[in-house]
Amino acid sequence: MLTRRALIASALAAPAAAQVDLGFGDNPLRSTTRAFPQKGEMILQRSTPPLLETPISVFDAHDFTPNDRFFVRWHYPFPTEIDPARHRLRVDGHVGKPLSLSLAALARLPRVALAAVNQCAGNGRGMFAPRVPGAQWSNGAMGNALWEGVRLKDVLALAGVNAGAVAVRCGGLDAPLVEAAPDFAKSLPIDQALSDDVLIAWGMNGAPLPLLNGFPLRLVVPGWYSTYWVKMLDHIEVLAKPDEGFWMAKAYRAPANALADIAPGAPAGPVQPVSAMRPRALVTNIVDGAKLPPRGLTPIQGVALGGDQGVKAVELSADSGASWLPAQLGPDHGRYSFRRFRGALALAPGKHVILARATNAAGVTQPLVQNWNPSGYNRAGVDPVRVEIG
Ligand SMILES: Nc1nc2c(c(=O)[nH]1)N[C@H]1C(S)=C(S)[C@@H](COP(=O)(O)O)O[C@H]1N2
Ligand SMILES: [Mo]
């Protein structure tokens, strides 16, 4: 007879899943998984469609997040076999000449490589207090990569954008299971679509995009949240009217103020599409709640992003922000990249709260008080790290 105890014992004996404690809410434990193609050990948030989170320790070890540890987020099912020779990118709508481009045709345009952070608008949602519905991410729904491809504006120039264009809608090969559900498509305002930095990428850290990160082509919108970074891109449509589709008009909207911030329970007020990211610093070598042995200076290190600007400074505090110590910044890979930082704080035996805050090149500094909104978007405040020395 297979008893409950025997079942539990055999589950424990299986090589599978380690558990990680994300440290928030009433259900902080997640399994890790190695079951996904081209992926190493990831935190399993959902299997289908997959939501895979990057463990924070990965950021501690790399400027560029390895492809096999890069987070994954899909709204809908997607094809698991794609023949790159047959893939076509359609460009149509408000253009002079509709196109259907093969990967080979795209590769004939001038090539660009650019380092940029891809961060889900809901990164850190699990830590929102009061809690909000949606994927309960810790801070690992982001990653940094060197993206290689061509400029969206060069592709649009091939098709010839007509006067009066206001937006560029992008869609991929994934599709909802039920016909009534709205296909995933995101639109960039025309000036953003025509900016130098927006790419159609096929390469990620020197390799083809992993399937789960959008093989064979994805949009890269540096400085903007990754909801716009459409994967398995196969359709670009130039619009002469604003996009009224569900994913622009209804979803991914946040309070229309700089920090997307409202008081919990307050009336919703005006909202706007999420777009540019905010500066953030994240301590990666100490987990919240850690106990550390006493030493003269406790090393602190982590990663920062500047949002849509470069990182100008990261500062550390162990006295609730009364005084700040500048951290040393690591290599500069460009304004949209992660920038690693390190410093050290003199921490006496006892309990401490370590704060790390980023300031970007526009002079925007991370606030000490967390922002809040009912969708859990645009987390921007400092994430305190509690430690006990001794
Ligand atoms: N085609 C397609 N592209 C997509 C999505 C999607 O569901 N379908 N999700 C978006 C969202 S919300 C995020 S957070 C990023 C995740 O990118 P990644 O899986 O490469 O990390 O993909 C974006 N691009
Ligand atoms: Mo996302």
Coordinates of C-alpha atoms and ligand atoms in Angstrom, one line a residue:
M1 CA 0.0 0.0 0.0
L2 CA 1.3 3.4 -0.9
T3 CA 0.9 5.5 2.2
R4 CA 1.1 9.2 2.2
R5 CA 4.3 9.0 4.1
A6 CA 5.9 6.7 1.5
L7 CA 4.8 9.2 -1.2
I8 CA 6.4 12.0 0.6
A9 CA 9.6 9.9 1.1
S10 CA 9.8 9.1 -2.6
A11 CA 9.3 12.7 -3.5
L12 CA 12.1 13.7 -1.2
A13 CA 14.3 11.0 -2.6
A14 CA 13.8 12.2 -6.2
P15 CA 16.7 14.2 -7.6
A16 CA 14.3 17.0 -8.5
A17 CA 13.4 20.3 -7.2
A18 CA 15.3 22.2 -4.6
Q19 CA 13.2 24.7 -2.8
V20 CA 13.8 28.4 -2.5
D21 CA 12.3 30.8 0.0
L22 CA 11.4 34.1 -1.7
G23 CA 10.7 35.6 1.7
F24 CA 7.3 37.2 1.2
G25 CA 3.7 36.5 1.8
D26 CA 2.1 33.4 3.3
N27 CA 3.4 31.1 0.6
P28 CA 7.1 32.1 0.0
L29 CA 8.4 28.6 -1.0
R30 CA 9.0 27.8 -4.7
S31 CA 10.6 24.8 -6.4
T32 CA 13.5 25.2 -8.7
T33 CA 13.4 23.4 -12.0
R34 CA 15.9 22.3 -14.7
A35 CA 13.1 20.9 -16.9
F36 CA 12.9 23.7 -19.5
P37 CA 14.8 23.6 -22.8
Q38 CA 18.0 25.7 -23.0
K39 CA 17.5 26.6 -19.3
G40 CA 19.5 25.7 -16.2
E41 CA 18.2 25.9 -12.7
M42 CA 15.3 28.4 -12.5
I43 CA 12.7 29.3 -10.0
L44 CA 9.4 27.8 -11.1
Q45 CA 6.6 30.4 -10.8
R46 CA 4.3 28.7 -13.3
S47 CA 4.7 25.8 -15.8
T48 CA 2.3 26.6 -18.6
P49 CA 2.7 29.1 -20.1
P50 CA 6.0 29.3 -18.3
L51 CA 7.0 31.9 -15.7
L52 CA 10.6 31.2 -14.7
E53 CA 12.5 33.5 -12.4
T54 CA 16.2 34.0 -12.2
P55 CA 17.7 33.4 -8.7
I56 CA 19.3 36.5 -7.3
S57 CA 22.6 34.7 -6.9
V58 CA 23.0 34.7 -10.7
F59 CA 23.1 38.5 -10.7
D60 CA 25.8 38.4 -8.0
A61 CA 28.1 36.5 -10.4
H62 CA 27.6 38.2 -13.8
D63 CA 27.3 41.6 -15.5
F64 CA 25.4 39.8 -18.3
T65 CA 22.8 37.3 -17.2
P66 CA 23.7 33.9 -18.9
N67 CA 21.1 32.9 -21.4
D68 CA 20.4 29.6 -19.6
R69 CA 19.5 31.5 -16.4
F70 CA 17.6 34.4 -18.0
F71 CA 14.0 34.8 -16.8
V72 CA 11.0 33.7 -18.9
R73 CA 7.5 35.1 -19.2
W74 CA 4.8 34.1 -21.6
H75 CA 1.1 35.1 -21.5
Y76 CA 0.0 32.4 -24.1
P77 CA 1.1 29.1 -25.6
F78 CA 3.8 29.4 -28.3
P79 CA 5.3 27.1 -30.9
T80 CA 8.1 24.9 -29.6
E81 CA 9.5 24.2 -33.1
I82 CA 10.4 27.0 -35.4
D83 CA 12.2 26.7 -38.7
P84 CA 14.3 29.9 -39.0
A85 CA 14.6 29.4 -42.8
R86 CA 10.8 29.7 -43.1
H87 CA 10.2 32.5 -40.6
R88 CA 9.0 35.8 -42.0
L89 CA 8.5 39.2 -40.5
R90 CA 5.6 40.9 -42.0
V91 CA 5.6 44.7 -42.1
D92 CA 2.4 46.4 -43.1
G93 CA -0.3 48.8 -42.2
H94 CA 0.3 52.6 -42.8
V95 CA 3.3 52.0 -45.1
G96 CA 4.2 52.6 -48.7
K97 CA 5.4 49.1 -49.4
P98 CA 4.3 46.1 -47.3
L99 CA 7.1 43.6 -46.7
S100 CA 7.7 40.0 -45.8
L101 CA 11.3 39.7 -44.6
S102 CA 13.3 36.5 -44.1
L103 CA 16.0 36.4 -41.5
A104 CA 18.6 36.6 -44.3
A105 CA 17.0 39.7 -45.7
L106 CA 17.0 41.3 -42.2
A107 CA 20.7 40.4 -41.7
R108 CA 21.6 42.6 -44.7
L109 CA 20.7 45.7 -42.8
P110 CA 23.3 47.5 -40.7
R111 CA 23.9 45.4 -37.6
V112 CA 23.8 46.8 -34.1
A113 CA 24.7 45.3 -30.6
L114 CA 23.5 46.9 -27.4
A115 CA 23.6 46.0 -23.8
A116 CA 20.2 46.4 -22.1
V117 CA 18.2 45.3 -19.1
N118 CA 15.0 43.4 -19.8
Q119 CA 12.8 43.9 -16.8
C120 CA 9.1 42.8 -16.4
A121 CA 6.9 45.6 -15.3
G122 CA 5.7 43.3 -12.5
N123 CA 9.3 42.5 -11.2
G124 CA 9.1 42.5 -7.4
R125 CA 5.3 42.3 -7.4
G126 CA 5.3 39.6 -4.7
M127 CA 6.8 42.1 -2.3
F128 CA 4.0 44.6 -2.7
A129 CA 2.4 45.5 0.6
P130 CA -0.6 45.2 0.7
R131 CA -0.3 42.3 -1.6
V132 CA -1.6 42.5 -5.2
P133 CA -2.7 39.7 -7.6
G134 CA -0.5 38.6 -10.6
A135 CA 2.7 36.7 -10.9
Q136 CA 4.3 36.8 -7.5
W137 CA 7.8 37.6 -8.6
S138 CA 10.7 38.4 -6.4
N139 CA 13.3 40.6 -8.0
G140 CA 14.4 38.0 -10.6
A141 CA 12.0 38.9 -13.4
M142 CA 14.8 40.8 -15.0
G143 CA 18.1 40.2 -16.8
N144 CA 20.9 42.0 -18.7
A145 CA 22.1 40.9 -22.1
L146 CA 24.0 42.1 -25.1
W147 CA 21.3 42.1 -27.8
E148 CA 22.3 41.9 -31.5
G149 CA 20.2 42.6 -34.5
V150 CA 19.1 45.5 -36.6
R151 CA 17.3 48.8 -35.9
L152 CA 13.5 48.8 -36.1
K153 CA 13.8 52.2 -37.8
D154 CA 15.8 50.7 -40.6
V155 CA 13.2 48.1 -41.2
L156 CA 10.4 50.7 -41.1
A157 CA 12.4 52.8 -43.6
L158 CA 12.5 49.8 -46.0
A159 CA 8.7 49.7 -45.9
G160 CA 8.3 53.5 -46.0
V161 CA 6.2 54.9 -43.1
N162 CA 3.4 57.1 -44.4
A163 CA 2.7 60.6 -43.1
G164 CA 0.3 60.5 -40.2
A165 CA 1.6 57.3 -38.5
V166 CA 1.2 57.4 -34.8
A167 CA 2.2 54.0 -33.5
V168 CA 3.8 50.7 -34.4
R169 CA 2.1 47.5 -33.2
C170 CA 4.2 44.4 -32.8
G171 CA 3.0 40.8 -32.4
G172 CA 4.5 37.3 -32.2
L173 CA 3.8 33.7 -33.0
D174 CA 2.2 32.9 -29.6
A175 CA -1.6 32.8 -29.6
P176 CA -4.3 32.5 -27.0
L177 CA -6.0 29.1 -26.5
V178 CA -9.5 30.5 -26.8
E179 CA -10.4 32.6 -29.8
A180 CA -12.2 35.2 -27.7
A181 CA -9.0 36.1 -25.8
P182 CA -7.1 39.1 -27.3
D183 CA -3.9 38.2 -29.2
F184 CA -0.8 39.6 -27.5
A185 CA 0.4 42.8 -29.3
K186 CA 2.1 45.9 -28.0
S187 CA 2.5 49.3 -29.7
L188 CA 5.3 51.8 -29.5
P189 CA 4.5 55.5 -30.1
I190 CA 6.0 56.3 -33.5
D191 CA 8.8 58.5 -32.1
Q192 CA 9.9 55.7 -29.9
A193 CA 9.7 53.2 -32.7
L194 CA 11.9 55.4 -34.9
S195 CA 14.6 56.0 -32.2
D196 CA 18.1 54.7 -32.8
D197 CA 18.1 52.3 -29.8
V198 CA 15.0 50.1 -30.5
L199 CA 16.2 46.8 -32.1
I200 CA 14.8 43.7 -33.8
A201 CA 17.2 41.2 -32.2
W202 CA 18.2 37.7 -33.1
G203 CA 21.2 37.5 -30.9
M204 CA 21.6 37.4 -27.1
N205 CA 25.0 37.3 -25.5
G206 CA 26.7 36.0 -28.6
A207 CA 24.2 33.2 -29.3
P208 CA 20.8 32.9 -31.0
L209 CA 17.9 33.8 -28.8
P210 CA 16.8 30.8 -26.7
L211 CA 13.4 29.6 -27.8
L212 CA 11.8 30.7 -24.5
N213 CA 13.3 34.2 -24.9
G214 CA 11.8 34.7 -28.3
F215 CA 13.6 32.7 -31.0
P216 CA 14.1 33.7 -33.8
L217 CA 13.4 37.5 -33.4
R218 CA 12.4 39.8 -30.6
L219 CA 11.9 43.5 -30.1
V220 CA 14.4 45.2 -27.7
V221 CA 13.2 48.5 -26.3
P222 CA 16.1 49.7 -24.1
G223 CA 15.0 51.6 -21.0
W224 CA 11.4 50.4 -21.3
Y225 CA 9.7 47.6 -19.4
S226 CA 9.8 44.3 -21.2
T227 CA 6.1 44.1 -21.9
Y228 CA 7.1 45.9 -25.2
W229 CA 9.9 43.4 -25.9
V230 CA 7.7 41.3 -28.2
K231 CA 9.1 37.8 -28.6
M232 CA 8.9 35.4 -31.7
L233 CA 8.2 38.7 -33.6
D234 CA 6.4 38.0 -36.9
H235 CA 4.3 41.1 -37.5
I236 CA 4.9 44.8 -37.4
E237 CA 1.9 47.0 -38.3
V238 CA 2.2 50.8 -38.6
L239 CA -0.9 52.5 -37.3
A240 CA -2.5 55.7 -38.3
K241 CA -4.7 55.7 -35.1
P242 CA -3.9 54.8 -31.5
D243 CA -3.9 51.1 -30.7
E244 CA -7.2 50.3 -29.0
G245 CA -6.4 46.7 -28.5
F246 CA -6.7 45.0 -25.0
W247 CA -2.9 44.9 -24.3
M248 CA -2.5 48.7 -24.8
A249 CA -5.9 50.1 -23.9
K250 CA -6.7 47.9 -20.9
A251 CA -3.6 46.0 -19.6
Y252 CA -0.3 47.3 -18.5
R253 CA -1.6 50.6 -17.2
A254 CA -0.4 52.2 -14.1
P255 CA -1.2 55.4 -12.2
A256 CA -0.2 58.5 -14.3
N257 CA 2.5 59.9 -12.0
A258 CA 6.3 59.5 -12.1
L259 CA 6.4 56.6 -9.6
A260 CA 3.1 54.9 -10.7
D261 CA 2.1 55.4 -7.0
I262 CA -1.2 55.6 -5.3
A263 CA -2.2 55.0 -1.7
P264 CA -3.6 51.5 -1.2
G265 CA -7.4 51.7 -1.2
A266 CA -7.4 55.2 -2.9
P267 CA -9.6 55.6 -6.0
A268 CA -7.7 54.5 -9.1
G269 CA -7.4 57.9 -10.7
P270 CA -5.9 58.4 -14.2
V271 CA -3.7 55.7 -15.6
Q272 CA -1.2 55.5 -18.5
P273 CA 0.7 52.7 -20.3
V274 CA 3.7 51.6 -18.4
S275 CA 6.8 52.6 -20.3
A276 CA 10.2 53.9 -19.1
M277 CA 11.9 52.1 -16.2
R278 CA 13.2 53.7 -13.0
P279 CA 16.6 53.5 -11.4
R280 CA 17.0 50.5 -9.0
A281 CA 19.8 48.9 -7.0
L282 CA 19.6 45.4 -5.7
V283 CA 21.9 43.8 -3.1
T284 CA 22.9 40.4 -4.5
N285 CA 25.4 38.9 -2.0
I286 CA 23.2 39.0 1.1
V287 CA 19.7 37.7 1.3
D288 CA 17.1 39.5 3.4
G289 CA 17.1 38.0 6.9
A290 CA 20.6 36.6 6.7
K291 CA 22.8 35.9 9.7
L292 CA 26.5 36.8 9.1
P293 CA 29.6 36.4 11.2
P294 CA 31.1 39.6 12.6
R295 CA 34.0 41.1 10.7
G296 CA 35.4 44.6 10.6
L297 CA 33.8 45.5 7.3
T298 CA 30.9 43.6 5.8
P299 CA 31.1 43.5 2.0
I300 CA 28.0 44.5 0.1
Q301 CA 27.6 44.0 -3.6
G302 CA 24.8 44.1 -6.2
V303 CA 23.5 45.2 -9.5
A304 CA 21.9 48.5 -10.5
L305 CA 20.0 49.8 -13.5
G306 CA 19.4 53.4 -14.3
G307 CA 16.0 53.0 -16.0
D308 CA 16.1 54.8 -19.3
Q309 CA 19.4 56.6 -18.3
G310 CA 22.8 55.3 -17.2
V311 CA 23.6 54.6 -13.6
K312 CA 25.4 57.6 -12.1
A313 CA 25.8 56.4 -8.5
V314 CA 24.9 53.7 -6.0
E315 CA 25.0 54.5 -2.3
L316 CA 24.8 52.4 0.8
S317 CA 23.4 53.1 4.2
A318 CA 23.0 51.2 7.5
D319 CA 21.4 54.0 9.5
S320 CA 18.0 54.4 7.7
G321 CA 19.4 56.8 5.2
A322 CA 20.9 59.3 7.7
S323 CA 24.3 58.8 6.0
W324 CA 25.2 57.3 2.7
L325 CA 28.5 55.8 1.5
P326 CA 29.2 55.8 -2.2
A327 CA 29.6 52.3 -3.6
Q328 CA 32.3 51.5 -6.2
L329 CA 30.8 51.0 -9.7
G330 CA 31.9 48.1 -11.9
P331 CA 32.4 48.3 -15.7
D332 CA 30.1 50.6 -17.8
H333 CA 28.5 48.6 -20.6
G334 CA 26.3 51.5 -21.7
R335 CA 23.4 53.4 -20.3
Y336 CA 20.8 50.6 -20.5
S337 CA 23.0 47.9 -19.0
F338 CA 23.2 46.6 -15.5
R339 CA 26.1 48.2 -13.6
R340 CA 27.5 46.2 -10.7
F341 CA 28.5 47.8 -7.5
R342 CA 30.4 47.0 -4.4
G343 CA 31.2 48.6 -1.0
A344 CA 31.6 47.7 2.6
L345 CA 29.8 48.7 5.8
A346 CA 31.1 48.6 9.4
L347 CA 28.4 46.6 11.1
A348 CA 28.7 45.9 14.8
P349 CA 27.2 42.7 16.2
G350 CA 23.4 43.0 16.3
K351 CA 20.6 43.7 13.8
H352 CA 20.9 46.0 10.9
V353 CA 19.0 47.1 7.8
I354 CA 21.2 47.7 4.7
L355 CA 19.9 50.1 2.1
A356 CA 21.3 50.4 -1.4
R357 CA 19.9 53.2 -3.7
A358 CA 20.7 54.1 -7.3
T359 CA 20.8 57.5 -8.9
N360 CA 20.7 57.8 -12.7
A361 CA 22.3 60.2 -15.1
A362 CA 19.2 62.4 -15.1
G363 CA 19.6 62.8 -11.4
V364 CA 16.7 60.6 -10.4
T365 CA 17.3 58.9 -7.1
Q366 CA 15.5 55.8 -5.8
P367 CA 13.1 56.7 -3.0
L368 CA 13.3 55.0 0.4
V369 CA 9.5 54.6 0.5
Q370 CA 8.1 52.0 -1.8
N371 CA 5.6 53.0 -4.4
W372 CA 2.3 51.0 -4.7
N373 CA -0.4 50.4 -7.3
P374 CA -3.0 47.6 -7.6
S375 CA -1.3 45.9 -10.5
G376 CA 2.1 45.6 -8.9
Y377 CA 3.9 47.5 -11.6
N378 CA 7.1 49.7 -11.7
R379 CA 8.5 48.8 -8.2
A380 CA 10.9 51.6 -7.7
G381 CA 11.8 52.1 -4.0
V382 CA 14.8 50.8 -2.1
D383 CA 14.4 47.1 -1.0
P384 CA 15.8 46.9 2.5
V385 CA 18.0 44.0 3.5
R386 CA 17.8 42.9 7.1
V387 CA 20.9 41.2 8.6
E388 CA 22.0 40.0 11.9
I389 CA 25.7 40.1 12.7
G390 CA 27.0 37.7 15.4
Ligands
LIG1 N1 5.2 37.3 -28.0 C1 5.3 37.6 -26.7 N2 6.2 38.5 -26.3 C2 6.3 38.9 -25.0 C3 5.4 38.4 -24.1 C4 4.4 37.4 -24.5 O1 3.6 36.9 -23.7 N3 4.4 37.1 -25.8 N4 5.5 38.8 -22.8 C5 6.2 40.1 -22.5 C6 6.5 40.3 -21.1 S1 5.2 40.8 -20.2 C7 7.8 40.1 -20.6 S2 8.1 40.3 -19.0 C8 8.9 39.7 -21.5 C9 9.7 38.6 -20.9 O2 10.8 38.3 -21.7 P1 11.7 37.0 -21.5 O3 10.8 35.9 -21.4 O4 12.7 37.0 -22.6 O5 12.5 37.2 -20.2 O6 8.4 39.3 -22.8 C10 7.5 40.1 -23.3 N5 7.3 39.7 -24.7
MO2 MO 6.1 41.3 -18.0

